[in-house]
Amino acid sequence: MRLQKIKLLTGVTLSVLMSAVSVHPVMANPATQIAQTQTTTTANTQTLTGFVKSIVGDVVTIRPENSRYRTLRIQKCVLKIIGLVPGMKVRVLLAGDMVQNIAVIPDYKVVATTVVRPAAVAPRPAPEPPPMLPAPAPRPITRPAPAPMPAPRPIPAPRPAPVRGLW
């Protein structure tokens, strides 16, 4: 009986010790520590706005508005997700040569218009439709006669190889 109690006590002690050791690294850091350890990359970032010129594999060529062409490497899965095609206007956030964010800029032009109707204009009668002409009768379909097929050439039979005799 005493041996069973020692085994139980040892098992409970080991499980508590293992759970304490495994939980300690997983505990969350306070917000002040996280804010102090984060690095800011705002000094290295650059925003590029332009039109997509071409896409070859994962290399995208962009024509910025006031500079020369720029080639960027963007993962194929990202290209499929955003549906990037040549001719689209995009805004790219770069950190050095790495693409941080890419967004498609829709080019919708909003034009405000006002419709003015004269108040004292009498409605005009609708013009009479032109008289209906009978539809022409359909012509019969004529198909050219099929060209005669040439006769197949006979295939020569293979010649048997001479058999050596046993004499």
Tab-separated table of N, CA and C in Angstrom:
chain	number	residue	atom	x	y	z
A	1	MET	N	0.819	-1.193	0.000
A	1	MET	CA	0.000	0.000	0.000
A	1	MET	C	0.858	1.250	0.000
A	2	ARG	N	1.951	1.191	0.741
A	2	ARG	CA	2.810	2.335	0.865
A	2	ARG	C	3.487	2.652	-0.483
A	3	LEU	N	3.836	1.629	-1.256
A	3	LEU	CA	4.484	1.792	-2.552
A	3	LEU	C	3.546	2.495	-3.538
A	4	GLN	N	2.271	2.200	-3.481
A	4	GLN	CA	1.302	2.840	-4.366
A	4	GLN	C	1.168	4.333	-4.053
A	5	LYS	N	1.211	4.719	-2.787
A	5	LYS	CA	1.125	6.121	-2.408
A	5	LYS	C	2.356	6.891	-2.894
A	6	ILE	N	3.525	6.275	-2.840
A	6	ILE	CA	4.751	6.931	-3.308
A	6	ILE	C	4.684	7.133	-4.825
A	7	LYS	N	4.182	6.128	-5.540
A	7	LYS	CA	4.045	6.256	-6.992
A	7	LYS	C	3.069	7.382	-7.348
A	8	LEU	N	1.966	7.451	-6.625
A	8	LEU	CA	0.972	8.492	-6.884
A	8	LEU	C	1.540	9.873	-6.594
A	9	LEU	N	2.238	10.022	-5.472
A	9	LEU	CA	2.834	11.297	-5.102
A	9	LEU	C	3.903	11.714	-6.116
A	10	THR	N	4.702	10.759	-6.562
A	10	THR	CA	5.738	11.056	-7.548
A	10	THR	C	5.107	11.481	-8.877
A	11	GLY	N	4.072	10.815	-9.315
A	11	GLY	CA	3.399	11.160	-10.571
A	11	GLY	C	2.779	12.539	-10.524
A	12	VAL	N	2.120	12.879	-9.423
A	12	VAL	CA	1.489	14.196	-9.285
A	12	VAL	C	2.562	15.279	-9.260
A	13	THR	N	3.648	15.049	-8.549
A	13	THR	CA	4.726	16.033	-8.462
A	13	THR	C	5.350	16.270	-9.837
A	14	LEU	N	5.605	15.211	-10.578
A	14	LEU	CA	6.197	15.348	-11.907
A	14	LEU	C	5.253	16.077	-12.876
A	15	SER	N	3.965	15.776	-12.823
A	15	SER	CA	3.040	16.440	-13.743
A	15	SER	C	2.904	17.926	-13.423
A	16	VAL	N	2.893	18.308	-12.144
A	16	VAL	CA	2.818	19.720	-11.765
A	16	VAL	C	4.093	20.437	-12.192
A	17	LEU	N	5.239	19.808	-11.982
A	17	LEU	CA	6.516	20.409	-12.360
A	17	LEU	C	6.611	20.593	-13.879
A	18	MET	N	6.195	19.602	-14.659
A	18	MET	CA	6.256	19.697	-16.117
A	18	MET	C	5.302	20.762	-16.649
A	19	SER	N	4.119	20.858	-16.064
A	19	SER	CA	3.185	21.877	-16.541
A	19	SER	C	3.670	23.278	-16.191
A	20	ALA	N	4.312	23.445	-15.045
A	20	ALA	CA	4.840	24.758	-14.658
A	20	ALA	C	5.982	25.162	-15.587
A	21	VAL	N	6.823	24.216	-15.960
A	21	VAL	CA	7.950	24.514	-16.847
A	21	VAL	C	7.460	24.823	-18.255
A	22	SER	N	6.439	24.126	-18.732
A	22	SER	CA	5.965	24.353	-20.098
A	22	SER	C	5.096	25.605	-20.227
A	23	VAL	N	4.440	26.054	-19.163
A	23	VAL	CA	3.562	27.217	-19.218
A	23	VAL	C	4.357	28.510	-19.090
A	24	HIS	N	5.452	28.509	-18.411
A	24	HIS	CA	6.214	29.742	-18.158
A	24	HIS	C	6.620	30.474	-19.442
A	25	PRO	N	7.186	29.807	-20.489
A	25	PRO	CA	7.553	30.561	-21.694
A	25	PRO	C	6.356	31.051	-22.498
A	26	VAL	N	5.187	30.470	-22.286
A	26	VAL	CA	4.015	30.816	-23.076
A	26	VAL	C	3.293	32.039	-22.515
A	27	MET	N	3.596	32.424	-21.306
A	27	MET	CA	2.896	33.548	-20.679
A	27	MET	C	3.139	34.828	-21.474
A	28	ALA	N	2.122	35.656	-21.563
A	28	ALA	CA	2.180	36.883	-22.356
A	28	ALA	C	3.048	37.921	-21.660
A	29	ASN	N	3.757	38.706	-22.471
A	29	ASN	CA	4.558	39.807	-21.946
A	29	ASN	C	3.658	41.003	-21.700
A	30	PRO	N	4.005	41.838	-20.736
A	30	PRO	CA	3.227	43.061	-20.525
A	30	PRO	C	3.325	43.975	-21.747
A	31	ALA	N	2.339	44.839	-21.921
A	31	ALA	CA	2.275	45.705	-23.095
A	31	ALA	C	3.469	46.643	-23.187
A	32	THR	N	4.020	47.073	-22.030
A	32	THR	CA	5.169	47.982	-22.070
A	32	THR	C	6.392	47.280	-22.643
A	33	GLN	N	6.574	46.007	-22.329
A	33	GLN	CA	7.715	45.275	-22.887
A	33	GLN	C	7.551	45.091	-24.388
A	34	ILE	N	6.345	44.823	-24.845
A	34	ILE	CA	6.109	44.623	-26.275
A	34	ILE	C	6.376	45.928	-27.019
A	35	ALA	N	5.910	47.050	-26.475
A	35	ALA	CA	6.109	48.336	-27.139
A	35	ALA	C	7.586	48.699	-27.212
A	36	GLN	N	8.369	48.314	-26.191
A	36	GLN	CA	9.784	48.637	-26.187
A	36	GLN	C	10.574	47.759	-27.146
A	37	THR	N	10.135	46.528	-27.361
A	37	THR	CA	10.899	45.614	-28.205
A	37	THR	C	10.532	45.719	-29.681
A	38	GLN	N	9.412	46.339	-30.024
A	38	GLN	CA	9.046	46.461	-31.430
A	38	GLN	C	9.952	47.479	-32.108
A	39	THR	N	10.364	47.130	-33.328
A	39	THR	CA	11.178	48.058	-34.088
A	39	THR	C	10.285	48.769	-35.100
A	40	THR	N	10.566	50.005	-35.321
A	40	THR	CA	9.781	50.754	-36.293
A	40	THR	C	10.565	50.828	-37.585
A	41	THR	N	9.868	50.587	-38.697
A	41	THR	CA	10.510	50.621	-40.000
A	41	THR	C	10.001	51.779	-40.838
A	42	THR	N	9.451	52.795	-40.177
A	42	THR	CA	8.902	53.915	-40.936
A	42	THR	C	9.990	54.718	-41.626
A	43	ALA	N	11.224	54.664	-41.131
A	43	ALA	CA	12.307	55.415	-41.752
A	43	ALA	C	12.686	54.808	-43.099
A	44	ASN	N	12.513	53.495	-43.264
A	44	ASN	CA	12.928	52.821	-44.488
A	44	ASN	C	11.793	52.630	-45.477
A	45	THR	N	10.574	52.980	-45.133
A	45	THR	CA	9.449	52.690	-46.010
A	45	THR	C	9.325	53.731	-47.110
A	46	GLN	N	8.779	53.274	-48.221
A	46	GLN	CA	8.578	54.132	-49.386
A	46	GLN	C	7.250	53.724	-50.019
A	47	THR	N	6.460	54.687	-50.436
A	47	THR	CA	5.199	54.408	-51.102
A	47	THR	C	5.371	54.659	-52.590
A	48	LEU	N	4.939	53.696	-53.376
A	48	LEU	CA	5.071	53.761	-54.820
A	48	LEU	C	3.681	53.607	-55.421
A	49	THR	N	3.258	54.576	-56.238
A	49	THR	CA	1.950	54.520	-56.886
A	49	THR	C	2.170	54.558	-58.388
A	50	GLY	N	1.561	53.587	-59.088
A	50	GLY	CA	1.721	53.557	-60.531
A	50	GLY	C	0.859	52.486	-61.165
A	51	PHE	N	1.098	52.252	-62.451
A	51	PHE	CA	0.327	51.284	-63.209
A	51	PHE	C	1.154	50.031	-63.440
A	52	VAL	N	0.497	48.861	-63.382
A	52	VAL	CA	1.173	47.598	-63.642
A	52	VAL	C	1.406	47.487	-65.142
A	53	LYS	N	2.660	47.344	-65.526
A	53	LYS	CA	3.011	47.245	-66.943
A	53	LYS	C	2.984	45.799	-67.400
A	54	SER	N	3.634	44.886	-66.632
A	54	SER	CA	3.650	43.475	-67.013
A	54	SER	C	3.843	42.614	-65.784
A	55	ILE	N	3.422	41.347	-65.916
A	55	ILE	CA	3.583	40.353	-64.861
A	55	ILE	C	4.163	39.106	-65.512
A	56	VAL	N	5.350	38.698	-65.068
A	56	VAL	CA	5.984	37.483	-65.566
A	56	VAL	C	6.348	36.648	-64.351
A	57	GLY	N	5.601	35.552	-64.136
A	57	GLY	CA	5.840	34.720	-62.953
A	57	GLY	C	5.500	35.508	-61.708
A	58	ASP	N	6.519	35.730	-60.853
A	58	ASP	CA	6.294	36.525	-59.655
A	58	ASP	C	6.986	37.886	-59.732
A	59	VAL	N	7.430	38.282	-60.924
A	59	VAL	CA	8.070	39.581	-61.130
A	59	VAL	C	7.054	40.530	-61.768
A	60	VAL	N	6.792	41.635	-61.080
A	60	VAL	CA	5.813	42.619	-61.531
A	60	VAL	C	6.552	43.904	-61.895
A	61	THR	N	6.300	44.418	-63.085
A	61	THR	CA	6.894	45.681	-63.515
A	61	THR	C	5.847	46.774	-63.367
A	62	ILE	N	6.213	47.834	-62.624
A	62	ILE	CA	5.293	48.930	-62.345
A	62	ILE	C	5.871	50.210	-62.943
A	63	ARG	N	5.011	50.994	-63.562
A	63	ARG	CA	5.394	52.291	-64.130
A	63	ARG	C	4.870	53.360	-63.192
A	64	PRO	N	5.747	53.911	-62.317
A	64	PRO	CA	5.311	54.994	-61.436
A	64	PRO	C	4.966	56.234	-62.245
A	65	GLU	N	4.248	57.141	-61.622
A	65	GLU	CA	3.736	58.303	-62.338
A	65	GLU	C	4.842	59.248	-62.818
A	66	ASN	N	5.902	59.439	-62.030
A	66	ASN	CA	6.917	60.425	-62.402
A	66	ASN	C	8.331	59.846	-62.400
A	67	SER	N	8.494	58.563	-62.622
A	67	SER	CA	9.844	58.003	-62.633
A	67	SER	C	9.896	56.815	-63.576
A	68	ARG	N	11.054	56.134	-63.603
A	68	ARG	CA	11.242	55.024	-64.520
A	68	ARG	C	10.565	53.766	-63.983
A	69	TYR	N	10.563	52.723	-64.825
A	69	TYR	CA	9.937	51.464	-64.448
A	69	TYR	C	10.625	50.880	-63.224
A	70	ARG	N	9.854	50.144	-62.438
A	70	ARG	CA	10.380	49.510	-61.227
A	70	ARG	C	9.891	48.073	-61.215
A	71	THR	N	10.788	47.124	-61.008
A	71	THR	CA	10.393	45.711	-60.950
A	71	THR	C	10.371	45.273	-59.499
A	72	LEU	N	9.328	44.550	-59.145
A	72	LEU	CA	9.142	44.047	-57.781
A	72	LEU	C	8.870	42.557	-57.840
A	73	ARG	N	9.246	41.850	-56.795
A	73	ARG	CA	8.975	40.424	-56.699
A	73	ARG	C	7.844	40.237	-55.686
A	74	ILE	N	6.704	39.723	-56.179
A	74	ILE	CA	5.526	39.500	-55.341
A	74	ILE	C	5.136	38.038	-55.486
A	75	GLN	N	4.804	37.385	-54.378
A	75	GLN	CA	4.464	35.964	-54.411
A	75	GLN	C	3.258	35.721	-55.314
A	76	LYS	N	3.272	34.565	-56.006
A	76	LYS	CA	2.192	34.239	-56.940
A	76	LYS	C	0.851	34.117	-56.235
A	77	CYS	N	0.844	33.577	-55.013
A	77	CYS	CA	-0.430	33.424	-54.303
A	77	CYS	C	-1.029	34.794	-53.981
A	78	VAL	N	-0.190	35.791	-53.687
A	78	VAL	CA	-0.689	37.147	-53.418
A	78	VAL	C	-1.255	37.745	-54.704
A	79	LEU	N	-0.574	37.501	-55.818
A	79	LEU	CA	-1.066	38.009	-57.101
A	79	LEU	C	-2.434	37.429	-57.430
A	80	LYS	N	-2.627	36.143	-57.133
A	80	LYS	CA	-3.924	35.523	-57.416
A	80	LYS	C	-5.009	36.052	-56.492
A	81	ILE	N	-4.654	36.292	-55.233
A	81	ILE	CA	-5.652	36.756	-54.265
A	81	ILE	C	-6.167	38.139	-54.632
A	82	ILE	N	-5.257	39.058	-54.981
A	82	ILE	CA	-5.709	40.424	-55.276
A	82	ILE	C	-6.134	40.575	-56.728
A	83	GLY	N	-5.896	39.555	-57.568
A	83	GLY	CA	-6.346	39.596	-58.954
A	83	GLY	C	-5.621	40.655	-59.768
A	84	LEU	N	-4.313	40.753	-59.584
A	84	LEU	CA	-3.518	41.773	-60.264
A	84	LEU	C	-3.317	41.417	-61.724
A	85	VAL	N	-3.625	42.355	-62.613
A	85	VAL	CA	-3.448	42.186	-64.051
A	85	VAL	C	-2.818	43.458	-64.602
A	86	PRO	N	-2.145	43.374	-65.765
A	86	PRO	CA	-1.547	44.574	-66.354
A	86	PRO	C	-2.605	45.641	-66.631
A	87	GLY	N	-2.239	46.895	-66.363
A	87	GLY	CA	-3.145	48.019	-66.575
A	87	GLY	C	-3.786	48.531	-65.304
A	88	MET	N	-3.703	47.770	-64.207
A	88	MET	CA	-4.307	48.216	-62.951
A	88	MET	C	-3.424	49.261	-62.284
A	89	LYS	N	-4.055	50.166	-61.572
A	89	LYS	CA	-3.323	51.160	-60.793
A	89	LYS	C	-3.160	50.610	-59.384
A	90	VAL	N	-1.915	50.635	-58.867
A	90	VAL	CA	-1.636	50.060	-57.558
A	90	VAL	C	-0.853	51.037	-56.699
A	91	ARG	N	-0.955	50.834	-55.388
A	91	ARG	CA	-0.139	51.553	-54.410
A	91	ARG	C	0.626	50.484	-53.629
A	92	VAL	N	1.960	50.584	-53.656
A	92	VAL	CA	2.824	49.592	-53.027
A	92	VAL	C	3.601	50.265	-51.913
A	93	LEU	N	3.621	49.629	-50.734
A	93	LEU	CA	4.404	50.104	-49.604
A	93	LEU	C	5.652	49.239	-49.539
A	94	LEU	N	6.824	49.860	-49.721
A	94	LEU	CA	8.088	49.137	-49.765
A	94	LEU	C	8.899	49.439	-48.515
A	95	ALA	N	9.568	48.411	-47.990
A	95	ALA	CA	10.543	48.570	-46.917
A	95	ALA	C	11.867	48.102	-47.501
A	96	GLY	N	12.672	49.030	-47.990
A	96	GLY	CA	13.884	48.658	-48.710
A	96	GLY	C	13.464	48.119	-50.069
A	97	ASP	N	13.780	46.854	-50.342
A	97	ASP	CA	13.359	46.206	-51.583
A	97	ASP	C	12.237	45.206	-51.357
A	98	MET	N	11.767	45.066	-50.130
A	98	MET	CA	10.718	44.105	-49.795
A	98	MET	C	9.349	44.781	-49.871
A	99	VAL	N	8.377	44.087	-50.451
A	99	VAL	CA	7.007	44.601	-50.555
A	99	VAL	C	6.301	44.335	-49.231
A	100	GLN	N	5.884	45.401	-48.546
A	100	GLN	CA	5.166	45.273	-47.281
A	100	GLN	C	3.665	45.125	-47.516
A	101	ASN	N	3.128	45.937	-48.436
A	101	ASN	CA	1.688	45.956	-48.673
A	101	ASN	C	1.463	46.380	-50.120
A	102	ILE	N	0.429	45.814	-50.732
A	102	ILE	CA	0.050	46.215	-52.087
A	102	ILE	C	-1.459	46.367	-52.124
A	103	ALA	N	-1.927	47.462	-52.711
A	103	ALA	CA	-3.364	47.730	-52.785
A	103	ALA	C	-3.714	48.200	-54.187
A	104	VAL	N	-4.824	47.695	-54.701
A	104	VAL	CA	-5.308	48.107	-56.020
A	104	VAL	C	-6.149	49.362	-55.841
A	105	ILE	N	-5.869	50.368	-56.665
A	105	ILE	CA	-6.616	51.620	-56.596
A	105	ILE	C	-7.656	51.611	-57.713
A	106	PRO	N	-8.933	51.573	-57.361
A	106	PRO	CA	-9.952	51.604	-58.416
A	106	PRO	C	-9.980	52.990	-59.043
A	107	ASP	N	-10.078	53.031	-60.359
A	107	ASP	CA	-10.088	54.332	-61.040
A	107	ASP	C	-11.494	54.639	-61.528
A	108	TYR	N	-12.346	54.953	-60.581
A	108	TYR	CA	-13.696	55.382	-60.904
A	108	TYR	C	-13.706	56.899	-60.963
A	109	LYS	N	-14.310	57.450	-62.004
A	109	LYS	CA	-14.420	58.893	-62.118
A	109	LYS	C	-15.861	59.280	-61.817
A	110	VAL	N	-16.048	60.093	-60.808
A	110	VAL	CA	-17.384	60.518	-60.414
A	110	VAL	C	-17.633	61.885	-61.038
A	111	VAL	N	-18.669	61.974	-61.841
A	111	VAL	CA	-19.010	63.230	-62.502
A	111	VAL	C	-20.415	63.608	-62.063
A	112	ALA	N	-20.545	64.807	-61.507
A	112	ALA	CA	-21.857	65.272	-61.069
A	112	ALA	C	-22.563	65.928	-62.247
A	113	THR	N	-23.776	65.500	-62.527
A	113	THR	CA	-24.549	66.092	-63.622
A	113	THR	C	-25.921	66.470	-63.102
A	114	THR	N	-26.511	67.463	-63.765
A	114	THR	CA	-27.853	67.907	-63.407
A	114	THR	C	-28.693	67.878	-64.672
A	115	VAL	N	-29.884	67.302	-64.564
A	115	VAL	CA	-30.792	67.237	-65.698
A	115	VAL	C	-31.830	68.331	-65.516
A	116	VAL	N	-31.965	69.202	-66.528
A	116	VAL	CA	-32.928	70.298	-66.468
A	116	VAL	C	-33.974	70.030	-67.539
A	117	ARG	N	-35.248	70.028	-67.133
A	117	ARG	CA	-36.349	69.823	-68.072
A	117	ARG	C	-37.139	71.116	-68.195
A	118	PRO	N	-37.441	71.484	-69.409
A	118	PRO	CA	-38.291	72.674	-69.548
A	118	PRO	C	-39.699	72.368	-69.037
A	119	ALA	N	-40.282	73.325	-68.371
A	119	ALA	CA	-41.571	73.104	-67.721
A	119	ALA	C	-42.750	73.236	-68.682
A	120	ALA	N	-42.701	74.131	-69.686
A	120	ALA	CA	-43.865	74.422	-70.506
A	120	ALA	C	-43.781	73.812	-71.896
A	121	VAL	N	-43.132	72.707	-72.057
A	121	VAL	CA	-43.020	72.098	-73.380
A	121	VAL	C	-44.065	71.000	-73.490
A	122	ALA	N	-44.836	71.065	-74.576
A	122	ALA	CA	-45.868	70.050	-74.796
A	122	ALA	C	-45.212	68.766	-75.290
A	123	PRO	N	-45.730	67.620	-74.888
A	123	PRO	CA	-45.129	66.366	-75.338
A	123	PRO	C	-45.362	66.162	-76.830
A	124	ARG	N	-44.360	65.658	-77.502
A	124	ARG	CA	-44.472	65.393	-78.935
A	124	ARG	C	-45.084	64.018	-79.149
A	125	PRO	N	-45.891	63.883	-80.211
A	125	PRO	CA	-46.435	62.541	-80.470
A	125	PRO	C	-45.304	61.626	-80.973
A	126	ALA	N	-45.432	60.387	-80.656
A	126	ALA	CA	-44.415	59.414	-81.061
A	126	ALA	C	-44.473	59.227	-82.568
A	127	PRO	N	-43.322	59.121	-83.237
A	127	PRO	CA	-43.356	58.920	-84.689
A	127	PRO	C	-43.900	57.537	-85.022
A	128	GLU	N	-44.535	57.448	-86.177
A	128	GLU	CA	-45.113	56.168	-86.587
A	128	GLU	C	-44.002	55.235	-87.031
A	129	PRO	N	-44.105	53.983	-86.649
A	129	PRO	CA	-43.061	53.050	-87.059
A	129	PRO	C	-43.168	52.776	-88.551
A	130	PRO	N	-42.061	52.475	-89.231
A	130	PRO	CA	-42.124	52.188	-90.665
A	130	PRO	C	-42.910	50.903	-90.899
A	131	PRO	N	-43.538	50.774	-92.082
A	131	PRO	CA	-44.330	49.568	-92.341
A	131	PRO	C	-43.420	48.338	-92.370
A	132	MET	N	-43.965	47.224	-91.913
A	132	MET	CA	-43.213	45.970	-91.840
A	132	MET	C	-43.154	45.334	-93.222
A	133	LEU	N	-42.000	44.958	-93.651
A	133	LEU	CA	-41.823	44.246	-94.915
A	133	LEU	C	-41.779	42.757	-94.619
A	134	PRO	N	-42.300	41.932	-95.544
A	134	PRO	CA	-42.227	40.493	-95.274
A	134	PRO	C	-40.770	40.031	-95.303
A	135	ALA	N	-40.468	39.082	-94.462
A	135	ALA	CA	-39.106	38.548	-94.381
A	135	ALA	C	-38.819	37.721	-95.619
A	136	PRO	N	-37.616	37.797	-96.161
A	136	PRO	CA	-37.300	36.994	-97.340
A	136	PRO	C	-37.281	35.511	-96.966
A	137	ALA	N	-37.653	34.687	-97.943
A	137	ALA	CA	-37.686	33.234	-97.708
A	137	ALA	C	-36.248	32.730	-97.571
A	138	PRO	N	-36.022	31.808	-96.686
A	138	PRO	CA	-34.656	31.297	-96.509
A	138	PRO	C	-34.219	30.479	-97.720
A	139	ARG	N	-32.952	30.651	-98.068
A	139	ARG	CA	-32.416	29.899	-99.195
A	139	ARG	C	-32.020	28.509	-98.714
A	140	PRO	N	-32.160	27.522	-99.589
A	140	PRO	CA	-31.747	26.176	-99.171
A	140	PRO	C	-30.222	26.114	-99.034
A	141	ILE	N	-29.796	25.314	-98.121
A	141	ILE	CA	-28.366	25.166	-97.876
A	141	ILE	C	-27.808	24.165	-98.866
A	142	THR	N	-26.800	24.585	-99.590
A	142	THR	CA	-26.152	23.665	-100.527
A	142	THR	C	-24.768	23.369	-100.010
A	143	ARG	N	-24.455	22.117	-99.969
A	143	ARG	CA	-23.145	21.698	-99.493
A	143	ARG	C	-22.377	21.115	-100.666
A	144	PRO	N	-21.089	21.386	-100.735
A	144	PRO	CA	-20.319	20.814	-101.843
A	144	PRO	C	-20.200	19.298	-101.675
A	145	ALA	N	-20.088	18.631	-102.795
A	145	ALA	CA	-19.950	17.168	-102.767
A	145	ALA	C	-18.608	16.817	-102.142
A	146	PRO	N	-18.576	15.762	-101.338
A	146	PRO	CA	-17.304	15.396	-100.710
A	146	PRO	C	-16.304	14.918	-101.762
A	147	ALA	N	-15.053	15.248	-101.540
A	147	ALA	CA	-13.999	14.839	-102.472
A	147	ALA	C	-13.797	13.330	-102.353
A	148	PRO	N	-13.534	12.667	-103.476
A	148	PRO	CA	-13.334	11.216	-103.391
A	148	PRO	C	-12.053	10.912	-102.621
A	149	MET	N	-12.135	9.860	-101.832
A	149	MET	CA	-10.985	9.437	-101.031
A	149	MET	C	-10.065	8.595	-101.910
A	150	PRO	N	-8.769	8.801	-101.860
A	150	PRO	CA	-7.868	7.953	-102.638
A	150	PRO	C	-7.848	6.540	-102.044
A	151	ALA	N	-7.654	5.578	-102.924
A	151	ALA	CA	-7.614	4.179	-102.475
A	151	ALA	C	-6.360	3.972	-101.636
A	152	PRO	N	-6.474	3.192	-100.555
A	152	PRO	CA	-5.296	2.970	-99.722
A	152	PRO	C	-4.266	2.111	-100.465
A	153	ARG	N	-2.993	2.446	-100.237
A	153	ARG	CA	-1.937	1.663	-100.861
A	153	ARG	C	-1.769	0.356	-100.101
A	154	PRO	N	-1.513	-0.727	-100.818
A	154	PRO	CA	-1.308	-2.002	-100.118
A	154	PRO	C	0.014	-1.979	-99.365
A	155	ILE	N	0.002	-2.567	-98.211
A	155	ILE	CA	1.204	-2.639	-97.390
A	155	ILE	C	1.911	-3.955	-97.733
A	156	PRO	N	3.195	-3.895	-98.117
A	156	PRO	CA	3.879	-5.144	-98.472
A	156	PRO	C	4.078	-6.012	-97.242
A	157	ALA	N	3.945	-7.327	-97.455
A	157	ALA	CA	4.135	-8.276	-96.362
A	157	ALA	C	5.623	-8.397	-96.070
A	158	PRO	N	5.988	-8.584	-94.813
A	158	PRO	CA	7.402	-8.718	-94.491
A	158	PRO	C	7.964	-10.028	-95.069
A	159	ARG	N	9.185	-9.959	-95.541
A	159	ARG	CA	9.818	-11.150	-96.096
A	159	ARG	C	10.305	-12.034	-94.965
A	160	PRO	N	10.071	-13.319	-95.094
A	160	PRO	CA	10.563	-14.200	-94.021
A	160	PRO	C	12.094	-14.322	-94.114
A	161	ALA	N	12.717	-14.370	-92.970
A	161	ALA	CA	14.163	-14.530	-92.930
A	161	ALA	C	14.512	-15.984	-93.268
A	162	PRO	N	15.605	-16.205	-93.984
A	162	PRO	CA	15.971	-17.585	-94.317
A	162	PRO	C	16.312	-18.381	-93.050
A	163	VAL	N	15.862	-19.613	-93.036
A	163	VAL	CA	16.111	-20.492	-91.892
A	163	VAL	C	17.304	-21.381	-92.247
A	164	ARG	N	18.266	-21.396	-91.398
A	164	ARG	CA	19.447	-22.226	-91.640
A	164	ARG	C	19.112	-23.678	-91.355
A	165	GLY	N	19.513	-24.462	-92.227
A	165	GLY	CA	19.251	-25.895	-92.060
A	165	GLY	C	20.282	-26.562	-91.141
A	166	LEU	N	19.934	-27.729	-90.711
A	166	LEU	CA	20.833	-28.456	-89.828
A	166	LEU	C	21.571	-29.543	-90.626
A	167	TRP	N	22.117	-29.302	-91.770
A	167	TRP	CA	22.809	-30.334	-92.533
A	167	TRP	C	24.277	-30.167	-92.527
